[in-house]
Structure formats: C-alpha cells, structure tokens
GROMACS .gro file of N, CA and C in nm:
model
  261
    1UNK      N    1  -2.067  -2.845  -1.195
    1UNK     CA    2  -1.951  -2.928  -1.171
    1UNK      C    3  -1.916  -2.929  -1.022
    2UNK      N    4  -1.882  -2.831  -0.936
    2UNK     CA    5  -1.883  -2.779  -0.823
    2UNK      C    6  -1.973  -2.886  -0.721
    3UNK      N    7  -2.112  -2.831  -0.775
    3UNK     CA    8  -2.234  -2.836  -0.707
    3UNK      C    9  -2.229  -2.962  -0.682
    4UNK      N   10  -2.166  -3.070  -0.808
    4UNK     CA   11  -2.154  -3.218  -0.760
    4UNK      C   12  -2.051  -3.283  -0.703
    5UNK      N   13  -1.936  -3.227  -0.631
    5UNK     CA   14  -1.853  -3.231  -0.512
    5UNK      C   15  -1.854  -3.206  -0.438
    6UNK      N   16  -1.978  -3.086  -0.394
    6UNK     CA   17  -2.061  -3.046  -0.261
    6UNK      C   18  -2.140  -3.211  -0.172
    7UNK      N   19  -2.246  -3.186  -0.275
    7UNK     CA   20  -2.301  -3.313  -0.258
    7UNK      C   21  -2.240  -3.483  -0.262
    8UNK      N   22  -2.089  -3.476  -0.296
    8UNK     CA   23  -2.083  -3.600  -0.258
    8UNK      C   24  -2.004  -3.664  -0.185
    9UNK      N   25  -1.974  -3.463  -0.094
    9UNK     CA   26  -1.904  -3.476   0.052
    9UNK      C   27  -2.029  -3.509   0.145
   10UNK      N   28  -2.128  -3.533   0.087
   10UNK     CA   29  -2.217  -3.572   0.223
   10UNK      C   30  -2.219  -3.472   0.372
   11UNK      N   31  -2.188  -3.372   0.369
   11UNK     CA   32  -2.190  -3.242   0.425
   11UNK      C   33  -2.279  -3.160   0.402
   12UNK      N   34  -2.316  -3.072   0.523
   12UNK     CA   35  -2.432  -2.999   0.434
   12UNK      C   36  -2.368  -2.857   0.413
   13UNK      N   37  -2.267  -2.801   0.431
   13UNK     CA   38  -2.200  -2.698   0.398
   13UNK      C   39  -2.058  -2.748   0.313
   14UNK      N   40  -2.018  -2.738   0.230
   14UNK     CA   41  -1.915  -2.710   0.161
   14UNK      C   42  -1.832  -2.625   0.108
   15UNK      N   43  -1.751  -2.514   0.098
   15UNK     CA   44  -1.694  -2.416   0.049
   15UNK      C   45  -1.599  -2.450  -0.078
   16UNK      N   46  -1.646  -2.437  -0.181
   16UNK     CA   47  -1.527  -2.452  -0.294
   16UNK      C   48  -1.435  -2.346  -0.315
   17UNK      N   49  -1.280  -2.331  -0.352
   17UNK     CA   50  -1.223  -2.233  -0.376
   17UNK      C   51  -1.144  -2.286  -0.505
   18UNK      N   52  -1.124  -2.139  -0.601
   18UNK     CA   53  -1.111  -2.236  -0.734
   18UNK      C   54  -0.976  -2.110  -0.724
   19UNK      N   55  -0.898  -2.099  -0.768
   19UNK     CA   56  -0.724  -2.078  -0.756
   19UNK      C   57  -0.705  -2.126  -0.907
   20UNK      N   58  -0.624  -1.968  -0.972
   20UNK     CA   59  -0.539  -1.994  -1.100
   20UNK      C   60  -0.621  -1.979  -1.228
   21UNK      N   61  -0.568  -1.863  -1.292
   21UNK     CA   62  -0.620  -1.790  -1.386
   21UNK      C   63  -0.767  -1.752  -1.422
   22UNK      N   64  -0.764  -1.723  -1.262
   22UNK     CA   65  -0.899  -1.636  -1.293
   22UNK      C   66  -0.865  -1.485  -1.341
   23UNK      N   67  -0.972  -1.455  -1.439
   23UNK     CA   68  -1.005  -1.290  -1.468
   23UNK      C   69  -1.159  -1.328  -1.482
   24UNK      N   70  -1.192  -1.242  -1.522
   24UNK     CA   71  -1.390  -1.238  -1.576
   24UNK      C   72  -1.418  -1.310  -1.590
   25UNK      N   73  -1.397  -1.361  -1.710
   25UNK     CA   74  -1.452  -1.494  -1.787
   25UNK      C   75  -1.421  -1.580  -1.679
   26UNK      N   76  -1.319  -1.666  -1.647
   26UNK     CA   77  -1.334  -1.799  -1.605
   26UNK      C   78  -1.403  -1.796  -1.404
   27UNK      N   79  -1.408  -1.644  -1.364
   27UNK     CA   80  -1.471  -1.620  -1.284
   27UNK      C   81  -1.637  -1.630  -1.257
   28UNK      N   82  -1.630  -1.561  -1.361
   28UNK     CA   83  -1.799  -1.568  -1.400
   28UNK      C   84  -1.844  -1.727  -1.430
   29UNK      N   85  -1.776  -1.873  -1.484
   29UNK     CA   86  -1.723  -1.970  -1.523
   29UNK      C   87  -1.809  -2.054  -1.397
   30UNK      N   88  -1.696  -1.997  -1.317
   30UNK     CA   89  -1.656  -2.108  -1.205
   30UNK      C   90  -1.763  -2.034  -1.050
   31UNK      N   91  -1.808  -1.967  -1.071
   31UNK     CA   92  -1.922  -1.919  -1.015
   31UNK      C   93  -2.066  -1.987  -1.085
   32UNK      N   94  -2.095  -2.006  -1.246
   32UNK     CA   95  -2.201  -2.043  -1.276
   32UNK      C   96  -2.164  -2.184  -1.184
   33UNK      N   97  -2.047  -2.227  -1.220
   33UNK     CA   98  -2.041  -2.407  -1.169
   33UNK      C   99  -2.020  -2.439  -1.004
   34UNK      N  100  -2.071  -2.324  -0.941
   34UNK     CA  101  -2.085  -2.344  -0.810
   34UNK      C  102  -1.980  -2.345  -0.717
   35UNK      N  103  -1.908  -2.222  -0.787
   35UNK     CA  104  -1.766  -2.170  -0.665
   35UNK      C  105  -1.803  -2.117  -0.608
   36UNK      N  106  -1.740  -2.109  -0.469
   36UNK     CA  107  -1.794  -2.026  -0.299
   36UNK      C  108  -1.699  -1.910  -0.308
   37UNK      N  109  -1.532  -1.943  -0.346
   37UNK     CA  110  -1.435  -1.797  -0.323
   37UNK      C  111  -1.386  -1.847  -0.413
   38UNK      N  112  -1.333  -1.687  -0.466
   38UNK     CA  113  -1.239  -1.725  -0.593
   38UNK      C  114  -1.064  -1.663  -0.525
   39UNK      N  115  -1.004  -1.685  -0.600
   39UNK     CA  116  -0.859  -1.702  -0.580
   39UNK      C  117  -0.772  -1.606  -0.640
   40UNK      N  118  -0.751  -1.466  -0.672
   40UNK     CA  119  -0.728  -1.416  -0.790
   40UNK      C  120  -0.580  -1.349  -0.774
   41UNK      N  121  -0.511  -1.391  -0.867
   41UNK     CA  122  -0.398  -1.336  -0.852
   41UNK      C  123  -0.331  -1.206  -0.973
   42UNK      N  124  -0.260  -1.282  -1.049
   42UNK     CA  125  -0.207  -1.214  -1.202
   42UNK      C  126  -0.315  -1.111  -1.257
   43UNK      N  127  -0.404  -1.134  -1.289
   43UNK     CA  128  -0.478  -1.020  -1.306
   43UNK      C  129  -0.503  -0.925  -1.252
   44UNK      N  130  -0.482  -0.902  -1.112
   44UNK     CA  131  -0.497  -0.806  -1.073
   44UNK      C  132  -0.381  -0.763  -1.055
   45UNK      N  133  -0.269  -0.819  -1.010
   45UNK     CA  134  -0.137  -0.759  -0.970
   45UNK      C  135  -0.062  -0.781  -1.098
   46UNK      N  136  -0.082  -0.797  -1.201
   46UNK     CA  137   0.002  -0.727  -1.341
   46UNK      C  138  -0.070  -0.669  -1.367
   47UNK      N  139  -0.189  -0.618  -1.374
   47UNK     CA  140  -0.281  -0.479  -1.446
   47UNK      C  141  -0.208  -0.353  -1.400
   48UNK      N  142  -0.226  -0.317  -1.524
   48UNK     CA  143  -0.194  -0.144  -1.536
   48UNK      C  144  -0.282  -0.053  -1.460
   49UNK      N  145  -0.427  -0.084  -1.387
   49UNK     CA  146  -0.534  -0.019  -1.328
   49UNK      C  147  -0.567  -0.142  -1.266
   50UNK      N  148  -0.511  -0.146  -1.139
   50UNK     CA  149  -0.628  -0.266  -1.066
   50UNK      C  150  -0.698  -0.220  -1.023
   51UNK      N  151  -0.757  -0.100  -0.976
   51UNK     CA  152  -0.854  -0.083  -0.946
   51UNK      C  153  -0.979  -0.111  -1.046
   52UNK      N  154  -0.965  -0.064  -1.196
   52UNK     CA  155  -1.058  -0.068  -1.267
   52UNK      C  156  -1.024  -0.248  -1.275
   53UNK      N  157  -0.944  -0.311  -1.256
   53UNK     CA  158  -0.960  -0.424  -1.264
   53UNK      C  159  -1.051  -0.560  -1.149
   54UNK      N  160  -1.021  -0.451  -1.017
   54UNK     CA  161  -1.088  -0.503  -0.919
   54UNK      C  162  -1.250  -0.547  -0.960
   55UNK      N  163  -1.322  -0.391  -1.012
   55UNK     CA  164  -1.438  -0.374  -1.046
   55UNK      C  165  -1.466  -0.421  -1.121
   56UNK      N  166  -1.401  -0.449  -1.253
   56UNK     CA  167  -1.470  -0.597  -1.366
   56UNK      C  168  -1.491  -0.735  -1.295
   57UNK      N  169  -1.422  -0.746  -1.144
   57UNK     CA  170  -1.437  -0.895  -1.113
   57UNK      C  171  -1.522  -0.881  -1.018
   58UNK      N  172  -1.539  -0.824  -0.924
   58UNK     CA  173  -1.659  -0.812  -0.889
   58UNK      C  174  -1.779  -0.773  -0.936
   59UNK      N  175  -1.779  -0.712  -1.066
   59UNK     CA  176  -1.941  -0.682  -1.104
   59UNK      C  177  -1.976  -0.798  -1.167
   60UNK      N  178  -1.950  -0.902  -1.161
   60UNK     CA  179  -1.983  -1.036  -1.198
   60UNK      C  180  -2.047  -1.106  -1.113
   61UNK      N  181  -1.988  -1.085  -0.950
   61UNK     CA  182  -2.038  -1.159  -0.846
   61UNK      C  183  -2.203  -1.090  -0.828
   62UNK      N  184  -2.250  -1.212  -0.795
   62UNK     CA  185  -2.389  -1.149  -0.765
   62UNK      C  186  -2.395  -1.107  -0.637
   63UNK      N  187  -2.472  -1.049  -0.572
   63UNK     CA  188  -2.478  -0.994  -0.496
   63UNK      C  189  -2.358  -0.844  -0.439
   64UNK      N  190  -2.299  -0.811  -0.528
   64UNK     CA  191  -2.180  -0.705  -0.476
   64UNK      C  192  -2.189  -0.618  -0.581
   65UNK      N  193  -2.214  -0.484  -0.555
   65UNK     CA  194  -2.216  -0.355  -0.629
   65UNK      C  195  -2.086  -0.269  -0.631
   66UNK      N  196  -2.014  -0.292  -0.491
   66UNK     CA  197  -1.918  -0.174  -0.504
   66UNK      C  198  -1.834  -0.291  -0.342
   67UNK      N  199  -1.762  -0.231  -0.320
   67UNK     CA  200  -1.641  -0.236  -0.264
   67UNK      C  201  -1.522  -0.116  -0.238
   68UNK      N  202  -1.505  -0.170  -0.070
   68UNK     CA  203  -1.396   0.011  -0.053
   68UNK      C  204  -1.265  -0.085  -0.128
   69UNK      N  205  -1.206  -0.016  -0.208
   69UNK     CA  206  -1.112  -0.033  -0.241
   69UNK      C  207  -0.988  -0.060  -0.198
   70UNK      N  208  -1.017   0.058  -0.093
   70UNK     CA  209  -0.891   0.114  -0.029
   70UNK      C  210  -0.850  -0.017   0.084
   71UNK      N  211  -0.973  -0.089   0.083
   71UNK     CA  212  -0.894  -0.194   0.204
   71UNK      C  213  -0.823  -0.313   0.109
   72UNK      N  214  -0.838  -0.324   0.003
   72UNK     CA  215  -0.765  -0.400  -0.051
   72UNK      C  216  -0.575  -0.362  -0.106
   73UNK      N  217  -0.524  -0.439  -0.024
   73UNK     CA  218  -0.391  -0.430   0.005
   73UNK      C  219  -0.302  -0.568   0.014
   74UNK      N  220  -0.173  -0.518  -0.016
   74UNK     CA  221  -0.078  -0.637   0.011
   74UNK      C  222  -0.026  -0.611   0.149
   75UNK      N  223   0.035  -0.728   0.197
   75UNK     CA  224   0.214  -0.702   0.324
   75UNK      C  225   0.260  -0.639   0.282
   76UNK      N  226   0.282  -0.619   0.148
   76UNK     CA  227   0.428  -0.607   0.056
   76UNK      C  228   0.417  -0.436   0.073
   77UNK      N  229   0.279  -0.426   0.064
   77UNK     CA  230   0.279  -0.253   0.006
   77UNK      C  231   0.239  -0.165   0.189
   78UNK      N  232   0.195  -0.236   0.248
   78UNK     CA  233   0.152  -0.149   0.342
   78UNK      C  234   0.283  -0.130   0.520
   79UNK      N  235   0.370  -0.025   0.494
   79UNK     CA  236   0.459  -0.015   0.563
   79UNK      C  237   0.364  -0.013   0.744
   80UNK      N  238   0.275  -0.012   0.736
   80UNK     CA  239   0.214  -0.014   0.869
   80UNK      C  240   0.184  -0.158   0.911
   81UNK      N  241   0.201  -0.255   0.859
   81UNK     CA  242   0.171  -0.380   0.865
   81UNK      C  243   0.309  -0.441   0.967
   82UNK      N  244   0.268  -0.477   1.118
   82UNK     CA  245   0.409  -0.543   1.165
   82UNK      C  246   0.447  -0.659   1.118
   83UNK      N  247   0.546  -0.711   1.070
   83UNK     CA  248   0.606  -0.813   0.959
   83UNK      C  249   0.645  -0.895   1.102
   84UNK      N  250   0.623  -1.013   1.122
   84UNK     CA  251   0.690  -1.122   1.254
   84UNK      C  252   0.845  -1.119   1.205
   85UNK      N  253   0.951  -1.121   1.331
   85UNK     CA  254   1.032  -1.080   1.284
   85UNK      C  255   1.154  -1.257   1.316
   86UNK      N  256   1.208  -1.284   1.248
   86UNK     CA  257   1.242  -1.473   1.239
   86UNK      C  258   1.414  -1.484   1.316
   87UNK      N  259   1.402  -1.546   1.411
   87UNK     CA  260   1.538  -1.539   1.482
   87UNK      C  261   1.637  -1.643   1.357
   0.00000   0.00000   0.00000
C-alpha cells in the first residue's frame, strides 16, 4: 500500500510515517506495507512494563535485536532536560 505512494511521488526517496494505534500487530502491518517510521504512542506510555513493551515492538522490526533502553525518555520525565522558558 505504502510502496505505491512512494512511487507515485516520482521521488526516488520517500519516508512514510504511519501515527495512531500502533502496538505489534498493526506495526508489523504497516511495515509489511512499506512503512519507513512508526509513530508509537498509548502503548507504550499506558503499559504497566514499557520496557517489556518497548521490546515486543521492536523485535518485529527487521534489522534491530536490542536497544539501550535507557535512552528512551520523555521532557516530561527527565529533570535534566532545559525546558525553553516563554516570556
């Protein structure tokens, strides 16, 4: 599906990004149909274990075995992050 909106930007690079209810399944989905990045939200940040949740969505992607974890972070959570501050 993807693969034929690549091609009929007449471009020879295209990046698809597919956004909104991804978990596994519709990841794994929208990767067979020729997604470049996925978008992931609710599933990971309502899970009870995102970490073990991280790792079900990436062991889908091909090419990726593991991932540091630890760099995956919000603004929200990391007090070392300087926030721009709005007059």
């Amino acid at each position: 599906m993807y693969k034929d909106h690549k091609l009929a930007s007449g471009r020879d690079r295209v990046l698809v990004a597919v956004a909104g209810g991804i978990d596994p399944n519709t990841a794994s989905y929208a990767i067979e149909m020729g997604a470049d990045i996925l978008i992931v939200g609710r599933f990971v940040t309502s899970s009870k274990d995102i970490e073990n949740s991280m790792r079900r969505l990436l062991n889908i992607i091909p090419g990726y075995s593991d991932i540091d974890l630890k760099r995956i972070h919000t603004e929200d959570d990391d007090s070392s992050v300087k926030k721009p501050k709005w007059d």
